[in-house]
Amino acid sequence: MDDPRLTPARGDIAAKHLEGKVEAARFVDGETFEVIETLAPMRDRPTGDAMLLTQALAGERVTIYDRSDEGWAWGQLDGDGYVGWLPDAALAPPSAVPTHKVTAIRTFAFPGPSIKLPPIDAPVMGAQLIVVREDGVFAVTPEGWYVPRRHLAALDYREKDFVAVAERFVDTPYLWGGKSGLGIDCSGLVQLALQAAGIACPRDSDMQQHGLGHARDATEWTRLHRGDLIFWKGHVAIARDAETIIHANAHHMATVIENTSDAVARIKSTGSEIATIKRL
């Protein structure tokens, strides 16, 4: 069965390209939109109190197949393929192709060339912007936002060490479905860090376990290399070295650096053994 998290199909409606492959009452062509909010929640139902599946970042493209009367749009993110409901107000027809991305965990957009002005937005790592010119230490967007140039890079910029990217998120609060420095979960941390290094990465930990790297024996957790991914059922951590890991987790309600032996023992005490280790 196709993974419903990655398949734009419901009993009442499905993407046109799935016709003949899935059952649905009708099949429709999708329409491409751009995420215009700093963070747009993707939920499993078209209500504000529904579970947060993931978050879409400013500049991301999404293909929309359905809309509710209550202001929600159902579709699939073009980047990692995740399917769910987004607020209609967070979407707009695509503008010009973005030129830059945010490389700082968080930054500010000012209405003019001064950090003393009250910020009008706070873009997060991975958000994509259009830069039309530079003004001193600022990059200027078509909306007239002034964003610190040192917090941006060209879209093709690649971080050299994805583990170092993850380390920037230490003390970030844990948020199920979160994907930013305002709140992040275990697989969101892995995805953001790998994407910053130019490595495509699926959204959820089970997808990452099956889709990334080469499997190592789970007993090799005492011989980890920097960048190894350690998977438990429903959880993933990143090895910093042979003795420590970094992971976003609900036990600490934060992204933390933890002694690997201590973490393995603590998680084992809850009934969960290491499932596998993947080396990229």
PDB file of C-alpha atoms in Angstrom:
ATOM      1  CA  MET A   1       0.000   0.000   0.000  1.00  0.00           C
ATOM      2  CA  ASP A   2       1.240   3.486  -0.854  1.00  0.00           C
ATOM      3  CA  ASP A   3       2.253   5.542   2.160  1.00  0.00           C
ATOM      4  CA  PRO A   4      -0.639   7.980   2.819  1.00  0.00           C
ATOM      5  CA  ARG A   5       1.866  10.506   4.163  1.00  0.00           C
ATOM      6  CA  LEU A   6       3.356  10.736   0.661  1.00  0.00           C
ATOM      7  CA  THR A   7       0.363   9.910  -1.533  1.00  0.00           C
ATOM      8  CA  PRO A   8      -2.129  12.684  -2.399  1.00  0.00           C
ATOM      9  CA  ALA A   9      -5.150  10.398  -2.397  1.00  0.00           C
ATOM     10  CA  ARG A  10      -8.303  10.159  -0.291  1.00  0.00           C
ATOM     11  CA  GLY A  11     -11.515   8.271  -0.866  1.00  0.00           C
ATOM     12  CA  ASP A  12     -13.195  11.368  -2.271  1.00  0.00           C
ATOM     13  CA  ILE A  13     -10.341  12.940  -4.219  1.00  0.00           C
ATOM     14  CA  ALA A  14      -6.877  12.157  -5.543  1.00  0.00           C
ATOM     15  CA  ALA A  15      -4.184  13.618  -7.755  1.00  0.00           C
ATOM     16  CA  LYS A  16      -4.792  13.137 -11.475  1.00  0.00           C
ATOM     17  CA  HIS A  17      -1.469  11.354 -11.947  1.00  0.00           C
ATOM     18  CA  LEU A  18      -2.683   8.604  -9.594  1.00  0.00           C
ATOM     19  CA  GLU A  19      -5.690   7.704 -11.743  1.00  0.00           C
ATOM     20  CA  GLY A  20      -5.680   3.963 -12.335  1.00  0.00           C
ATOM     21  CA  LYS A  21      -3.358   3.434  -9.387  1.00  0.00           C
ATOM     22  CA  VAL A  22      -5.645   4.294  -6.468  1.00  0.00           C
ATOM     23  CA  GLU A  23      -9.381   4.396  -5.877  1.00  0.00           C
ATOM     24  CA  ALA A  24     -11.055   7.772  -5.490  1.00  0.00           C
ATOM     25  CA  ALA A  25     -14.366   9.381  -6.389  1.00  0.00           C
ATOM     26  CA  ARG A  26     -12.625  11.932  -8.593  1.00  0.00           C
ATOM     27  CA  PHE A  27      -9.171  12.844  -9.822  1.00  0.00           C
ATOM     28  CA  VAL A  28      -7.967  16.431 -10.200  1.00  0.00           C
ATOM     29  CA  ASP A  29      -4.976  18.315 -11.510  1.00  0.00           C
ATOM     30  CA  GLY A  30      -3.155  20.116  -8.755  1.00  0.00           C
ATOM     31  CA  GLU A  31      -2.274  23.797  -8.679  1.00  0.00           C
ATOM     32  CA  THR A  32       1.112  25.069  -7.517  1.00  0.00           C
ATOM     33  CA  PHE A  33       1.303  27.595  -4.712  1.00  0.00           C
ATOM     34  CA  GLU A  34       4.050  29.160  -2.636  1.00  0.00           C
ATOM     35  CA  VAL A  35       4.209  29.272   1.152  1.00  0.00           C
ATOM     36  CA  ILE A  36       4.262  32.939   2.142  1.00  0.00           C
ATOM     37  CA  GLU A  37       4.184  32.600   5.936  1.00  0.00           C
ATOM     38  CA  THR A  38       7.394  32.129   7.928  1.00  0.00           C
ATOM     39  CA  LEU A  39       6.072  28.765   9.151  1.00  0.00           C
ATOM     40  CA  ALA A  40       2.910  27.126   7.887  1.00  0.00           C
ATOM     41  CA  PRO A  41       1.522  24.202   9.900  1.00  0.00           C
ATOM     42  CA  MET A  42       0.647  21.073   7.937  1.00  0.00           C
ATOM     43  CA  ARG A  43      -2.056  19.164   9.821  1.00  0.00           C
ATOM     44  CA  ASP A  44      -3.782  15.830   9.417  1.00  0.00           C
ATOM     45  CA  ARG A  45      -7.256  17.440   9.355  1.00  0.00           C
ATOM     46  CA  PRO A  46      -8.530  20.865   8.241  1.00  0.00           C
ATOM     47  CA  THR A  47      -8.847  22.313  11.745  1.00  0.00           C
ATOM     48  CA  GLY A  48      -6.543  24.377  13.900  1.00  0.00           C
ATOM     49  CA  ASP A  49      -6.542  21.834  16.715  1.00  0.00           C
ATOM     50  CA  ALA A  50      -5.574  18.872  14.500  1.00  0.00           C
ATOM     51  CA  MET A  51      -2.236  17.100  14.945  1.00  0.00           C
ATOM     52  CA  LEU A  52       0.787  18.898  13.528  1.00  0.00           C
ATOM     53  CA  LEU A  53       2.370  16.637  10.907  1.00  0.00           C
ATOM     54  CA  THR A  54       5.161  18.945   9.823  1.00  0.00           C
ATOM     55  CA  GLN A  55       5.793  22.579   8.956  1.00  0.00           C
ATOM     56  CA  ALA A  56       6.277  24.218   5.573  1.00  0.00           C
ATOM     57  CA  LEU A  57       8.786  27.051   5.370  1.00  0.00           C
ATOM     58  CA  ALA A  58       8.506  30.344   3.523  1.00  0.00           C
ATOM     59  CA  GLY A  59       9.313  29.959  -0.174  1.00  0.00           C
ATOM     60  CA  GLU A  60       8.406  26.268  -0.367  1.00  0.00           C
ATOM     61  CA  ARG A  61       6.185  25.146  -3.233  1.00  0.00           C
ATOM     62  CA  VAL A  62       3.138  23.000  -2.626  1.00  0.00           C
ATOM     63  CA  THR A  63       0.697  21.363  -5.025  1.00  0.00           C
ATOM     64  CA  ILE A  64      -2.887  21.896  -3.851  1.00  0.00           C
ATOM     65  CA  TYR A  65      -5.682  19.473  -4.802  1.00  0.00           C
ATOM     66  CA  ASP A  66      -8.577  20.469  -2.551  1.00  0.00           C
ATOM     67  CA  ARG A  67      -9.876  23.317  -0.390  1.00  0.00           C
ATOM     68  CA  SER A  68     -12.266  23.401   2.514  1.00  0.00           C
ATOM     69  CA  ASP A  69     -14.865  26.076   3.176  1.00  0.00           C
ATOM     70  CA  GLU A  70     -13.120  26.830   6.462  1.00  0.00           C
ATOM     71  CA  GLY A  71      -9.904  28.158   4.902  1.00  0.00           C
ATOM     72  CA  TRP A  72      -7.747  25.041   4.584  1.00  0.00           C
ATOM     73  CA  ALA A  73      -5.959  23.633   1.538  1.00  0.00           C
ATOM     74  CA  TRP A  74      -5.029  19.965   1.046  1.00  0.00           C
ATOM     75  CA  GLY A  75      -1.962  19.136  -0.961  1.00  0.00           C
ATOM     76  CA  GLN A  76       1.581  17.851  -1.214  1.00  0.00           C
ATOM     77  CA  LEU A  77       4.826  19.662  -0.473  1.00  0.00           C
ATOM     78  CA  ASP A  78       7.090  19.667  -3.524  1.00  0.00           C
ATOM     79  CA  GLY A  79      10.231  19.277  -1.419  1.00  0.00           C
ATOM     80  CA  ASP A  80       9.811  16.157   0.712  1.00  0.00           C
ATOM     81  CA  GLY A  81       6.449  15.055  -0.694  1.00  0.00           C
ATOM     82  CA  TYR A  82       4.515  15.251   2.565  1.00  0.00           C
ATOM     83  CA  VAL A  83       0.711  15.393   2.264  1.00  0.00           C
ATOM     84  CA  GLY A  84      -1.664  17.258   4.552  1.00  0.00           C
ATOM     85  CA  TRP A  85      -3.737  20.359   5.232  1.00  0.00           C
ATOM     86  CA  LEU A  86      -2.251  23.878   5.233  1.00  0.00           C
ATOM     87  CA  PRO A  87      -3.934  27.187   6.085  1.00  0.00           C
ATOM     88  CA  ASP A  88      -5.127  28.752   2.835  1.00  0.00           C
ATOM     89  CA  ALA A  89      -3.968  32.145   4.101  1.00  0.00           C
ATOM     90  CA  ALA A  90      -0.379  30.859   4.185  1.00  0.00           C
ATOM     91  CA  LEU A  91      -0.386  30.266   0.415  1.00  0.00           C
ATOM     92  CA  ALA A  92      -0.194  32.475  -2.662  1.00  0.00           C
ATOM     93  CA  PRO A  93       0.431  32.005  -6.386  1.00  0.00           C
ATOM     94  CA  PRO A  94       4.167  31.528  -6.976  1.00  0.00           C
ATOM     95  CA  SER A  95       6.264  34.633  -7.335  1.00  0.00           C
ATOM     96  CA  ALA A  96       9.701  34.741  -8.892  1.00  0.00           C
ATOM     97  CA  VAL A  97      12.084  31.892  -8.120  1.00  0.00           C
ATOM     98  CA  PRO A  98      13.849  32.384  -4.760  1.00  0.00           C
ATOM     99  CA  THR A  99      17.529  33.306  -4.902  1.00  0.00           C
ATOM    100  CA  HIS A 100      18.647  32.854  -1.303  1.00  0.00           C
ATOM    101  CA  LYS A 101      17.951  30.808   1.816  1.00  0.00           C
ATOM    102  CA  VAL A 102      18.236  31.524   5.508  1.00  0.00           C
ATOM    103  CA  THR A 103      21.265  29.795   7.049  1.00  0.00           C
ATOM    104  CA  ALA A 104      20.949  31.158  10.596  1.00  0.00           C
ATOM    105  CA  ILE A 105      18.610  29.346  12.974  1.00  0.00           C
ATOM    106  CA  ARG A 106      16.481  32.502  13.032  1.00  0.00           C
ATOM    107  CA  THR A 107      16.882  35.990  11.664  1.00  0.00           C
ATOM    108  CA  PHE A 108      14.866  39.197  11.422  1.00  0.00           C
ATOM    109  CA  ALA A 109      13.434  41.155   8.532  1.00  0.00           C
ATOM    110  CA  PHE A 110      13.414  44.913   9.101  1.00  0.00           C
ATOM    111  CA  PRO A 111      11.366  47.546   7.229  1.00  0.00           C
ATOM    112  CA  GLY A 112      14.499  49.568   6.516  1.00  0.00           C
ATOM    113  CA  PRO A 113      18.317  49.484   6.713  1.00  0.00           C
ATOM    114  CA  SER A 114      18.560  49.652  10.508  1.00  0.00           C
ATOM    115  CA  ILE A 115      18.528  47.002  13.227  1.00  0.00           C
ATOM    116  CA  LYS A 116      16.892  49.589  15.498  1.00  0.00           C
ATOM    117  CA  LEU A 117      13.652  49.406  13.536  1.00  0.00           C
ATOM    118  CA  PRO A 118      10.963  47.002  14.804  1.00  0.00           C
ATOM    119  CA  PRO A 119      11.206  43.712  12.852  1.00  0.00           C
ATOM    120  CA  ILE A 120       8.296  42.830  10.587  1.00  0.00           C
ATOM    121  CA  ASP A 121       9.064  39.107  10.346  1.00  0.00           C
ATOM    122  CA  ALA A 122      11.472  36.469  11.658  1.00  0.00           C
ATOM    123  CA  PRO A 123      12.459  33.996   8.909  1.00  0.00           C
ATOM    124  CA  VAL A 124      13.874  30.652  10.040  1.00  0.00           C
ATOM    125  CA  MET A 125      16.597  28.346   8.733  1.00  0.00           C
ATOM    126  CA  GLY A 126      15.675  26.890   5.366  1.00  0.00           C
ATOM    127  CA  ALA A 127      13.240  29.646   4.423  1.00  0.00           C
ATOM    128  CA  GLN A 128      13.743  30.865   0.861  1.00  0.00           C
ATOM    129  CA  LEU A 129      13.764  34.511  -0.143  1.00  0.00           C
ATOM    130  CA  ILE A 130      14.190  36.628  -3.244  1.00  0.00           C
ATOM    131  CA  VAL A 131      17.022  39.140  -2.956  1.00  0.00           C
ATOM    132  CA  VAL A 132      16.852  42.009  -5.431  1.00  0.00           C
ATOM    133  CA  ARG A 133      19.787  44.076  -4.184  1.00  0.00           C
ATOM    134  CA  GLU A 134      22.160  44.678  -1.303  1.00  0.00           C
ATOM    135  CA  ASP A 135      22.288  47.704   0.948  1.00  0.00           C
ATOM    136  CA  GLY A 136      25.308  47.687   3.235  1.00  0.00           C
ATOM    137  CA  VAL A 137      25.014  44.741   5.618  1.00  0.00           C
ATOM    138  CA  PHE A 138      21.482  43.988   4.431  1.00  0.00           C
ATOM    139  CA  ALA A 139      19.922  42.021   1.603  1.00  0.00           C
ATOM    140  CA  VAL A 140      16.708  43.583   0.305  1.00  0.00           C
ATOM    141  CA  THR A 141      13.671  41.598  -0.850  1.00  0.00           C
ATOM    142  CA  PRO A 142      10.940  42.690  -3.289  1.00  0.00           C
ATOM    143  CA  GLU A 143       8.660  43.386  -0.307  1.00  0.00           C
ATOM    144  CA  GLY A 144      11.189  45.872   1.038  1.00  0.00           C
ATOM    145  CA  TRP A 145      12.430  43.613   3.813  1.00  0.00           C
ATOM    146  CA  TYR A 146      15.972  44.228   5.002  1.00  0.00           C
ATOM    147  CA  VAL A 147      17.553  40.954   6.142  1.00  0.00           C
ATOM    148  CA  PRO A 148      21.125  40.674   7.499  1.00  0.00           C
ATOM    149  CA  ARG A 149      23.278  39.382   4.642  1.00  0.00           C
ATOM    150  CA  ARG A 150      25.365  37.221   6.973  1.00  0.00           C
ATOM    151  CA  HIS A 151      22.239  35.189   7.777  1.00  0.00           C
ATOM    152  CA  LEU A 152      21.639  34.316   4.122  1.00  0.00           C
ATOM    153  CA  ALA A 153      23.350  32.299   1.396  1.00  0.00           C
ATOM    154  CA  ALA A 154      22.689  31.461  -2.233  1.00  0.00           C
ATOM    155  CA  LEU A 155      20.291  28.562  -2.756  1.00  0.00           C
ATOM    156  CA  ASP A 156      23.116  26.309  -3.942  1.00  0.00           C
ATOM    157  CA  TYR A 157      25.217  26.886  -0.807  1.00  0.00           C
ATOM    158  CA  ARG A 158      26.027  23.673   1.045  1.00  0.00           C
ATOM    159  CA  GLU A 159      27.145  23.361   4.658  1.00  0.00           C
ATOM    160  CA  LYS A 160      30.245  21.181   5.043  1.00  0.00           C
ATOM    161  CA  ASP A 161      29.219  19.434   8.267  1.00  0.00           C
ATOM    162  CA  PHE A 162      25.557  18.644   8.849  1.00  0.00           C
ATOM    163  CA  VAL A 163      26.296  17.622  12.436  1.00  0.00           C
ATOM    164  CA  ALA A 164      27.557  21.127  13.160  1.00  0.00           C
ATOM    165  CA  VAL A 165      24.272  22.458  11.781  1.00  0.00           C
ATOM    166  CA  ALA A 166      22.340  20.219  14.177  1.00  0.00           C
ATOM    167  CA  GLU A 167      24.506  21.428  17.065  1.00  0.00           C
ATOM    168  CA  ARG A 168      23.219  24.970  16.529  1.00  0.00           C
ATOM    169  CA  PHE A 169      19.797  23.780  17.669  1.00  0.00           C
ATOM    170  CA  VAL A 170      20.911  22.792  21.186  1.00  0.00           C
ATOM    171  CA  ASP A 171      18.292  23.958  23.733  1.00  0.00           C
ATOM    172  CA  THR A 172      15.628  24.431  21.046  1.00  0.00           C
ATOM    173  CA  PRO A 173      12.295  23.362  22.572  1.00  0.00           C
ATOM    174  CA  TYR A 174      10.913  20.013  21.466  1.00  0.00           C
ATOM    175  CA  LEU A 175       7.796  20.252  19.279  1.00  0.00           C
ATOM    176  CA  TRP A 176       6.103  17.273  17.651  1.00  0.00           C
ATOM    177  CA  GLY A 177       6.047  18.056  13.919  1.00  0.00           C
ATOM    178  CA  GLY A 178       8.276  21.101  14.425  1.00  0.00           C
ATOM    179  CA  LYS A 179      10.934  22.030  11.907  1.00  0.00           C
ATOM    180  CA  SER A 180      12.534  25.266  13.094  1.00  0.00           C
ATOM    181  CA  GLY A 181      14.516  26.920  15.854  1.00  0.00           C
ATOM    182  CA  LEU A 182      11.211  27.821  17.497  1.00  0.00           C
ATOM    183  CA  GLY A 183      10.440  24.142  18.049  1.00  0.00           C
ATOM    184  CA  ILE A 184      11.686  20.942  16.458  1.00  0.00           C
ATOM    185  CA  ASP A 185      11.322  17.168  16.678  1.00  0.00           C
ATOM    186  CA  CYS A 186      13.911  14.422  16.190  1.00  0.00           C
ATOM    187  CA  SER A 187      13.374  13.795  12.483  1.00  0.00           C
ATOM    188  CA  GLY A 188      12.888  17.485  11.753  1.00  0.00           C
ATOM    189  CA  LEU A 189      16.349  18.135  13.191  1.00  0.00           C
ATOM    190  CA  VAL A 190      17.869  15.457  10.961  1.00  0.00           C
ATOM    191  CA  GLN A 191      16.010  16.696   7.899  1.00  0.00           C
ATOM    192  CA  LEU A 192      16.940  20.367   8.364  1.00  0.00           C
ATOM    193  CA  ALA A 193      20.592  19.566   9.053  1.00  0.00           C
ATOM    194  CA  LEU A 194      20.973  17.235   6.073  1.00  0.00           C
ATOM    195  CA  GLN A 195      19.151  19.588   3.716  1.00  0.00           C
ATOM    196  CA  ALA A 196      21.485  22.398   4.781  1.00  0.00           C
ATOM    197  CA  ALA A 197      24.351  20.181   3.579  1.00  0.00           C
ATOM    198  CA  GLY A 198      22.612  19.522   0.265  1.00  0.00           C
ATOM    199  CA  ILE A 199      21.491  15.985   1.146  1.00  0.00           C
ATOM    200  CA  ALA A 200      17.885  15.087   0.314  1.00  0.00           C
ATOM    201  CA  CYS A 201      16.097  13.707   3.355  1.00  0.00           C
ATOM    202  CA  PRO A 202      12.550  12.435   3.965  1.00  0.00           C
ATOM    203  CA  ARG A 203      10.529  13.850   6.831  1.00  0.00           C
ATOM    204  CA  ASP A 204       9.801  11.100   9.367  1.00  0.00           C
ATOM    205  CA  SER A 205      12.244   8.904  11.263  1.00  0.00           C
ATOM    206  CA  ASP A 206      10.955   5.632   9.779  1.00  0.00           C
ATOM    207  CA  MET A 207      11.316   7.092   6.282  1.00  0.00           C
ATOM    208  CA  GLN A 208      14.839   8.205   7.146  1.00  0.00           C
ATOM    209  CA  GLN A 209      15.687   4.787   8.548  1.00  0.00           C
ATOM    210  CA  HIS A 210      14.675   3.077   5.318  1.00  0.00           C
ATOM    211  CA  GLY A 211      15.846   5.731   2.881  1.00  0.00           C
ATOM    212  CA  LEU A 212      19.197   7.031   4.136  1.00  0.00           C
ATOM    213  CA  GLY A 213      22.708   5.611   4.239  1.00  0.00           C
ATOM    214  CA  HIS A 214      24.001   2.096   4.724  1.00  0.00           C
ATOM    215  CA  ALA A 215      22.899  -0.123   7.579  1.00  0.00           C
ATOM    216  CA  ARG A 216      25.302  -1.018  10.367  1.00  0.00           C
ATOM    217  CA  ASP A 217      24.838  -3.631  13.043  1.00  0.00           C
ATOM    218  CA  ALA A 218      22.821  -2.154  15.921  1.00  0.00           C
ATOM    219  CA  THR A 219      25.406  -3.514  18.358  1.00  0.00           C
ATOM    220  CA  GLU A 220      27.998  -1.162  16.844  1.00  0.00           C
ATOM    221  CA  TRP A 221      26.649   1.797  18.799  1.00  0.00           C
ATOM    222  CA  THR A 222      29.857   1.737  20.864  1.00  0.00           C
ATOM    223  CA  ARG A 223      31.840   2.439  17.669  1.00  0.00           C
ATOM    224  CA  LEU A 224      29.942   5.344  16.207  1.00  0.00           C
ATOM    225  CA  HIS A 225      31.400   7.800  13.711  1.00  0.00           C
ATOM    226  CA  ARG A 226      30.456  11.466  13.509  1.00  0.00           C
ATOM    227  CA  GLY A 227      27.332  11.727  11.375  1.00  0.00           C
ATOM    228  CA  ASP A 228      26.024   8.206  11.980  1.00  0.00           C
ATOM    229  CA  LEU A 229      22.270   8.078  12.510  1.00  0.00           C
ATOM    230  CA  ILE A 230      20.945   5.902  15.347  1.00  0.00           C
ATOM    231  CA  PHE A 231      17.350   4.730  15.049  1.00  0.00           C
ATOM    232  CA  TRP A 232      14.912   3.453  17.631  1.00  0.00           C
ATOM    233  CA  LYS A 233      11.249   2.833  16.875  1.00  0.00           C
ATOM    234  CA  GLY A 234       9.890   6.326  16.317  1.00  0.00           C
ATOM    235  CA  HIS A 235      13.117   8.128  17.184  1.00  0.00           C
ATOM    236  CA  VAL A 236      16.423   9.147  15.592  1.00  0.00           C
ATOM    237  CA  ALA A 237      19.628  10.692  16.941  1.00  0.00           C
ATOM    238  CA  ILE A 238      22.839  11.941  15.334  1.00  0.00           C
ATOM    239  CA  ALA A 239      26.265  10.805  16.509  1.00  0.00           C
ATOM    240  CA  ARG A 240      28.643  13.684  17.269  1.00  0.00           C
ATOM    241  CA  ASP A 241      31.550  11.347  17.985  1.00  0.00           C
ATOM    242  CA  ALA A 242      32.137   7.911  19.541  1.00  0.00           C
ATOM    243  CA  GLU A 243      30.704   9.007  22.890  1.00  0.00           C
ATOM    244  CA  THR A 244      27.955  11.595  22.375  1.00  0.00           C
ATOM    245  CA  ILE A 245      24.801  12.109  20.343  1.00  0.00           C
ATOM    246  CA  ILE A 246      22.585  15.088  19.591  1.00  0.00           C
ATOM    247  CA  HIS A 247      18.832  14.667  19.331  1.00  0.00           C
ATOM    248  CA  ALA A 248      15.557  16.462  19.848  1.00  0.00           C
ATOM    249  CA  ASN A 249      13.547  14.446  22.323  1.00  0.00           C
ATOM    250  CA  ALA A 250      10.480  14.602  24.532  1.00  0.00           C
ATOM    251  CA  HIS A 251      12.345  13.352  27.618  1.00  0.00           C
ATOM    252  CA  HIS A 252      14.322  16.585  27.827  1.00  0.00           C
ATOM    253  CA  MET A 253      11.687  18.543  25.847  1.00  0.00           C
ATOM    254  CA  ALA A 254      14.613  20.033  23.945  1.00  0.00           C
ATOM    255  CA  THR A 255      17.460  19.344  21.566  1.00  0.00           C
ATOM    256  CA  VAL A 256      20.340  18.135  23.709  1.00  0.00           C
ATOM    257  CA  ILE A 257      23.820  16.674  23.533  1.00  0.00           C
ATOM    258  CA  GLU A 258      23.816  13.485  25.566  1.00  0.00           C
ATOM    259  CA  ASN A 259      26.276  10.754  26.445  1.00  0.00           C
ATOM    260  CA  THR A 260      25.450   7.884  24.101  1.00  0.00           C
ATOM    261  CA  SER A 261      25.682   5.170  26.738  1.00  0.00           C
ATOM    262  CA  ASP A 262      23.377   7.105  29.049  1.00  0.00           C
ATOM    263  CA  ALA A 263      20.851   7.701  26.268  1.00  0.00           C
ATOM    264  CA  VAL A 264      20.870   4.069  25.125  1.00  0.00           C
ATOM    265  CA  ALA A 265      20.317   2.873  28.702  1.00  0.00           C
ATOM    266  CA  ARG A 266      17.588   5.429  29.382  1.00  0.00           C
ATOM    267  CA  ILE A 267      15.688   4.617  26.188  1.00  0.00           C
ATOM    268  CA  LYS A 268      16.126   0.881  26.771  1.00  0.00           C
ATOM    269  CA  SER A 269      14.525   1.300  30.190  1.00  0.00           C
ATOM    270  CA  THR A 270      11.365   2.452  28.401  1.00  0.00           C
ATOM    271  CA  GLY A 271      11.323  -0.774  26.384  1.00  0.00           C
ATOM    272  CA  SER A 272      12.966   0.422  23.186  1.00  0.00           C
ATOM    273  CA  GLU A 273      16.131  -1.083  21.725  1.00  0.00           C
ATOM    274  CA  ILE A 274      18.257   0.403  18.944  1.00  0.00           C
ATOM    275  CA  ALA A 275      16.699  -0.731  15.649  1.00  0.00           C
ATOM    276  CA  THR A 276      19.611   0.083  13.364  1.00  0.00           C
ATOM    277  CA  ILE A 277      22.494   2.443  12.709  1.00  0.00           C
ATOM    278  CA  LYS A 278      22.865   4.120   9.307  1.00  0.00           C
ATOM    279  CA  ARG A 279      26.105   5.547   7.957  1.00  0.00           C
ATOM    280  CA  LEU A 280      25.797   8.160   5.217  1.00  0.00           C
TER     281      LEU A 280
END
